[in-house]
XYZ file of N, CA and C in Angstrom:
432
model
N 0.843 -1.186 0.000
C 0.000 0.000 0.000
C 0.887 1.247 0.000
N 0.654 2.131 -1.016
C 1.304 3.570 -0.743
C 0.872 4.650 0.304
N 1.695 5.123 0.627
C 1.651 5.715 1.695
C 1.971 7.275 1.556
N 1.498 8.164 1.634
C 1.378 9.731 1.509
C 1.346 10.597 2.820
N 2.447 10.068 4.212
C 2.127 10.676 5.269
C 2.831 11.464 5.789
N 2.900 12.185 6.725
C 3.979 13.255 7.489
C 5.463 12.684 7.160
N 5.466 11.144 7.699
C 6.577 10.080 7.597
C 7.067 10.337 6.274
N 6.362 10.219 5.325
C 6.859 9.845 3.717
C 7.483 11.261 3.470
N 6.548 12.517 3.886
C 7.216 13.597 3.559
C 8.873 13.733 4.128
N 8.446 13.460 5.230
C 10.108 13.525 6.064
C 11.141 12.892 5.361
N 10.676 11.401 5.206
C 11.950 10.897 4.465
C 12.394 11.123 3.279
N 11.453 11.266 2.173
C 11.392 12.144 1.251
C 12.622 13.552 1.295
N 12.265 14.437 2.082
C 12.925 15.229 2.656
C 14.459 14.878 2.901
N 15.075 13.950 3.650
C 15.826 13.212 4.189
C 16.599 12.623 3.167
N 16.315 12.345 2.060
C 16.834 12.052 0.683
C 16.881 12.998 0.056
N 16.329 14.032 -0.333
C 17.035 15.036 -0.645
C 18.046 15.924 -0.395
N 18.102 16.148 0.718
C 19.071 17.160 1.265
C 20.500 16.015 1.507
N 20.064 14.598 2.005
C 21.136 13.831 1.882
C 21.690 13.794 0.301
N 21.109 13.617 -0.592
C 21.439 13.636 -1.960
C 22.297 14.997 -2.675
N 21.738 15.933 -1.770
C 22.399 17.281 -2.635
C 23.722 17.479 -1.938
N 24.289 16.794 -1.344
C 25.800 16.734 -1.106
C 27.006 16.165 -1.800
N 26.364 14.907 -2.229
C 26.947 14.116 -3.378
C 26.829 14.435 -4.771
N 28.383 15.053 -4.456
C 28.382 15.618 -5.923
C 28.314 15.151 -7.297
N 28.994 14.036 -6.969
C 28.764 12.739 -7.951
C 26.510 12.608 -8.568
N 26.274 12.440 -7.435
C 24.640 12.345 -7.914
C 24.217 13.584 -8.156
N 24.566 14.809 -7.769
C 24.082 15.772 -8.423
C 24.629 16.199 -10.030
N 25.468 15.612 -10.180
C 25.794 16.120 -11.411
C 25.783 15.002 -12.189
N 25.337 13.888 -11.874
C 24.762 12.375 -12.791
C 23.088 13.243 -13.103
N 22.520 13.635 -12.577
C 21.318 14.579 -12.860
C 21.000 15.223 -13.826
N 22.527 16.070 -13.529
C 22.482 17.765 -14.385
C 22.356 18.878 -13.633
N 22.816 18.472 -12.053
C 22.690 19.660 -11.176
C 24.119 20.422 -11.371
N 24.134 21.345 -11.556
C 25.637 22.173 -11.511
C 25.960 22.352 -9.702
N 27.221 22.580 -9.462
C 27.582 22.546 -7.885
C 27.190 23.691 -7.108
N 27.126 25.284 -8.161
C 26.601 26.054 -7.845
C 24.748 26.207 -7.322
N 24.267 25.229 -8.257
C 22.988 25.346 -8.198
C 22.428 23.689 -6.797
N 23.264 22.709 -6.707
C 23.166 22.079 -5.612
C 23.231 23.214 -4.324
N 24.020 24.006 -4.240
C 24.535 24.600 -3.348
C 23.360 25.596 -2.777
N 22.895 26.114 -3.939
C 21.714 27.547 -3.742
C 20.278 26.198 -2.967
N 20.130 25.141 -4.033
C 19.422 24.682 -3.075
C 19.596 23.961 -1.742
N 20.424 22.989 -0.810
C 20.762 22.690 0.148
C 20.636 24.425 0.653
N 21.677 25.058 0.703
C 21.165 26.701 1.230
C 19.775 27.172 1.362
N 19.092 26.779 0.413
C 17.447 27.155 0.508
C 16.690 26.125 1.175
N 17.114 25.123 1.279
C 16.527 24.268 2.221
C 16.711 24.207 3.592
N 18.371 24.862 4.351
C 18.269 25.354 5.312
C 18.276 26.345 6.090
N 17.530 27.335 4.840
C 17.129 28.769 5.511
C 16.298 28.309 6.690
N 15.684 27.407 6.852
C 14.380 27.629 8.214
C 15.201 25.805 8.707
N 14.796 26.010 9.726
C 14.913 24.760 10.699
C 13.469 24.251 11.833
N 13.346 22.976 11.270
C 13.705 21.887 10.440
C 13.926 22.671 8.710
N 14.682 21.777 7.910
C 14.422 22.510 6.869
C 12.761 21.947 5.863
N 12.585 23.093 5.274
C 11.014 23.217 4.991
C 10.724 22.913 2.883
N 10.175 22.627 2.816
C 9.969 22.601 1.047
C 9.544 23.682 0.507
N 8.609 24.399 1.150
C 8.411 25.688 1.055
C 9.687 26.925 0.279
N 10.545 26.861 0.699
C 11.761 27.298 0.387
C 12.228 27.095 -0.666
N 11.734 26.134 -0.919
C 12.052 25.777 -2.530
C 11.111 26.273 -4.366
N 10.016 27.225 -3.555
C 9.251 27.454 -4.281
C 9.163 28.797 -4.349
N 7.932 29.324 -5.060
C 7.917 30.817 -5.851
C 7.874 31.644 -4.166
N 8.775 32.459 -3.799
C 8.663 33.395 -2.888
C 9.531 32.596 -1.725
N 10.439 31.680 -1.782
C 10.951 30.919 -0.985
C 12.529 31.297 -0.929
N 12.925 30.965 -0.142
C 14.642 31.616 0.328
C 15.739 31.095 -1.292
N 14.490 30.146 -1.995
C 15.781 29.656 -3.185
C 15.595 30.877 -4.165
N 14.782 31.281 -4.051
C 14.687 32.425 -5.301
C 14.992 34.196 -4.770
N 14.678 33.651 -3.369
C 15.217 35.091 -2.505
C 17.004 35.083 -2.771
N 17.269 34.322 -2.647
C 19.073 34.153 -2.387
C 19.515 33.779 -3.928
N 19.183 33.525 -4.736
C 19.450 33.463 -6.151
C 18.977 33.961 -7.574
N 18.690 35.059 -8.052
C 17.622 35.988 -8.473
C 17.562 34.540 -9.481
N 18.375 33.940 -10.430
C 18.287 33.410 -11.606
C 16.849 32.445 -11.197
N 16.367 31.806 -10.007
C 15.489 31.018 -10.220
C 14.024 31.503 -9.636
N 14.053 33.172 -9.530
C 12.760 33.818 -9.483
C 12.105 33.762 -10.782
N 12.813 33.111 -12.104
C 11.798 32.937 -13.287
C 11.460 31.175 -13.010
N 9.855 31.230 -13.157
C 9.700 29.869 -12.753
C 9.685 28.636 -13.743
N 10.120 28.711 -15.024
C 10.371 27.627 -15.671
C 12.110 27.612 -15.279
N 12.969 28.626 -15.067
C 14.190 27.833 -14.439
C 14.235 27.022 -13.253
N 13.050 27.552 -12.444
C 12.916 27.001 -10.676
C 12.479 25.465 -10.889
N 11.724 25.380 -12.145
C 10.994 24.295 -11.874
C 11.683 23.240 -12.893
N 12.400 23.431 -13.697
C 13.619 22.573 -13.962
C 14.502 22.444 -13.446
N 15.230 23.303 -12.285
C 16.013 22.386 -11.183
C 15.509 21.606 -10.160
N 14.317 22.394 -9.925
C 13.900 20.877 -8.562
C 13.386 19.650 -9.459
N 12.956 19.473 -11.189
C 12.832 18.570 -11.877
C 13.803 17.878 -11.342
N 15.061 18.216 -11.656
C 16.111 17.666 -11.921
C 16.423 17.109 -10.447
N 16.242 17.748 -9.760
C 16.413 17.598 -8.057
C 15.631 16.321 -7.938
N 14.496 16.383 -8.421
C 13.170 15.119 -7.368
C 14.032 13.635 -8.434
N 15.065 14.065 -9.030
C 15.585 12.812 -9.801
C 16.363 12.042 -9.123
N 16.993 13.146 -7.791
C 17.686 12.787 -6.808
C 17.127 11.473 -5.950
N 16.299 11.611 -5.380
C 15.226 11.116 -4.325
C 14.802 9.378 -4.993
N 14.960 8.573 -4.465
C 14.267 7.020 -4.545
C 12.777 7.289 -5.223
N 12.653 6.560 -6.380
C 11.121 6.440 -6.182
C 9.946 6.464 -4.857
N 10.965 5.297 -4.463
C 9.961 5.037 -3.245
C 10.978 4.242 -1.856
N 10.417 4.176 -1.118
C 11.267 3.398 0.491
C 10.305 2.434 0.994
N 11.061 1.891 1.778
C 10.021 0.918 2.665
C 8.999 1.917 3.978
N 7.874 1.670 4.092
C 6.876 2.550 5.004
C 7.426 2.005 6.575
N 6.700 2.698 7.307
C 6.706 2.265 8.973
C 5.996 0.993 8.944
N 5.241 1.008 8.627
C 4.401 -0.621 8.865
C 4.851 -1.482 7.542
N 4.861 -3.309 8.036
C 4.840 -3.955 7.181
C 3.906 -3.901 5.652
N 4.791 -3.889 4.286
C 3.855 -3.656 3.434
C 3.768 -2.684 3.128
N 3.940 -1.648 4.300
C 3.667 0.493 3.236
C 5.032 0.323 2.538
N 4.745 1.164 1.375
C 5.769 1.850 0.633
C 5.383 3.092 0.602
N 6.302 4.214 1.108
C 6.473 5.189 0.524
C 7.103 5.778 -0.930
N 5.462 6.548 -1.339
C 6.331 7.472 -3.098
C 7.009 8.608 -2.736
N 8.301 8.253 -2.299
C 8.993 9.247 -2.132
C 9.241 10.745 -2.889
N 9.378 10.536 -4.385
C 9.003 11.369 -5.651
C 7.827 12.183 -5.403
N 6.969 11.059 -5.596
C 5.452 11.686 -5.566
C 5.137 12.378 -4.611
N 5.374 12.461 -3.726
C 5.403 13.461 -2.341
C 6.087 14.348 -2.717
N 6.861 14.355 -3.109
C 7.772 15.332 -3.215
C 6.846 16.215 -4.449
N 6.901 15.854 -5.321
C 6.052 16.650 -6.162
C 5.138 17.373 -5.982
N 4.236 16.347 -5.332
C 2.583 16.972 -5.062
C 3.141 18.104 -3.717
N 3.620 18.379 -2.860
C 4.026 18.846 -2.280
C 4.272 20.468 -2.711
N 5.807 20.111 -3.562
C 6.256 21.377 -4.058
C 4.890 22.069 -4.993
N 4.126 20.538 -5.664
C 3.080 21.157 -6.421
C 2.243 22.418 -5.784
N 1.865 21.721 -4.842
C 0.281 22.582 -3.715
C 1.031 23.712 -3.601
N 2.523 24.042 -2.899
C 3.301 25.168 -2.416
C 2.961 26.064 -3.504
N 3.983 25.805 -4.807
C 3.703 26.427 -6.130
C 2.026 26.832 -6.518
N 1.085 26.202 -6.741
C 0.058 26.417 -6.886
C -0.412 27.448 -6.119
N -0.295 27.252 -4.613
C -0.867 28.312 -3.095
C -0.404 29.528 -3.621
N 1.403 30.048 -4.357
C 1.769 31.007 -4.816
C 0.663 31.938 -5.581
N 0.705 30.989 -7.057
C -0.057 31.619 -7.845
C -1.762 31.940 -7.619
N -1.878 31.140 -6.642
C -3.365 31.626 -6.198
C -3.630 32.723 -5.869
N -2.459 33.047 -4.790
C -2.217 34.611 -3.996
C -1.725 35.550 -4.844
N -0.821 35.544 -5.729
C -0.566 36.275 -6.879
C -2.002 36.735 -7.640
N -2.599 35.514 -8.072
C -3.997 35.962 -9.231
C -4.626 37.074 -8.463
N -5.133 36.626 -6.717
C -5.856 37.416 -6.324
C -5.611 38.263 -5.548
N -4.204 39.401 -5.636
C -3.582 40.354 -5.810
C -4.205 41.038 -6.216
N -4.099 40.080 -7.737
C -4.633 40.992 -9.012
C -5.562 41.491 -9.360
N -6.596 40.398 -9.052
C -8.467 40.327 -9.120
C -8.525 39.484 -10.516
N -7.533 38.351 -10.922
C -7.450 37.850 -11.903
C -8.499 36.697 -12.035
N -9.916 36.929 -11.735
C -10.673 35.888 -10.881
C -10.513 34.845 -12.084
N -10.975 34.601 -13.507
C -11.383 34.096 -13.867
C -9.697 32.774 -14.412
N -8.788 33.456 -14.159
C -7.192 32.935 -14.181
C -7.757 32.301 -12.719
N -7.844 32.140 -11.573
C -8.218 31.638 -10.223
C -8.754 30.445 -10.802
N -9.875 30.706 -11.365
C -11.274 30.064 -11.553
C -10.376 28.332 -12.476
N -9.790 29.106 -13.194
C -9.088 28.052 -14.443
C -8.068 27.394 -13.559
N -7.104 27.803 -12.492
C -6.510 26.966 -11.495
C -7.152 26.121 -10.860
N -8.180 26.914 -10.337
C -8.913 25.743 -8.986
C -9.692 24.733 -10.130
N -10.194 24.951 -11.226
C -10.507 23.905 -12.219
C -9.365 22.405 -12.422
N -7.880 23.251 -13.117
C -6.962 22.009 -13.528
C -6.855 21.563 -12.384
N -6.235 22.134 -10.957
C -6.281 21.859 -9.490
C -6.965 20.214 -9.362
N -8.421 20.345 -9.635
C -9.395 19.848 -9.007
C -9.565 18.559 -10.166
N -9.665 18.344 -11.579
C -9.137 17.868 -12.655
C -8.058 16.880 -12.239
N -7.142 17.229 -11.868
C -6.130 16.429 -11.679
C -5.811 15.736 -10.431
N -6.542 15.929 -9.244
C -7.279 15.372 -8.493
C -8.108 14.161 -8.766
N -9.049 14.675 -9.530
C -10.225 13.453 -9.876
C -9.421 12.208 -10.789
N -8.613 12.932 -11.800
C -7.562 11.574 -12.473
C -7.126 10.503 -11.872
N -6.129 11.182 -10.412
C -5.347 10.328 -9.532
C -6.517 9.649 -8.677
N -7.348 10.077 -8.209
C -8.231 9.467 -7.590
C -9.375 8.206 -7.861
N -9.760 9.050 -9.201
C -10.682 7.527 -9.915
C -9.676 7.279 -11.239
């Protein structure tokens, strides 16, 4: 059974930041040492370190202007979640944690929460309207 819990996030977590040291696996990726570096750094702007940080308005784009454009941001943590195991063994007999997939859906919601607050800044309702749509869309896929 897969498992999607506080646990999975953590370890999840726990593989990444273990991963972005090894330089060898970051650059079997396509991570440059500079850009391992900005992220491990953006991951321990806050303690514990947080995923948050890794997204639009987060210490990685505060401390590195180059990845305040978000198709660069979102091709290095691509490249990053390449780091991370598919998956691990769970706390109980039988769970597996999607280590990846956590990780994704994660940075996903963060990223998404951004642009929500951005649209409605703006009063961009009907840009809102078309988020909380694909949002909810892609929800119902994974689900049924």
């Amino acid at each position: 059974m897969r498992c999607y819990s506080t646990h999975a996030i953590l370890a999840a977590l726990a593989a990444l930041t273990g991963a972005l040291t090894d330089v060898k696996q970051t650059a079997a990726v396509g991570i440059a040492d500079r850009d391992a570096a900005a992220l491990s750094q953006a991951l321990h702007a806050s303690s514990p370190p947080l995923l948050r940080e890794l997204c639009a308005g987060g210490a990685l784009e505060q401390s590195d202007a180059r990845f305040a454009q978000r198709s660069r941001r979102h091709a290095l943590l691509y490249r990053a979640l390449r780091l991370v195991p598919l998956s691990a063994a769970g706390t109980q007999a039988g769970d597996t944690f999607a280590l990846r997939g956590v990780l994704l859906y994660a940075l996903s919601e963060v990223e998404r929460g951004a642009e929500y607050v951005r649209r409605a800044a703006a009063e961009q309702t009907d840009a809102i309207l078309r988020l909380v749509r694909t949002a909810h869309d892609g929800d119902r896929a994974i689900v049924h």
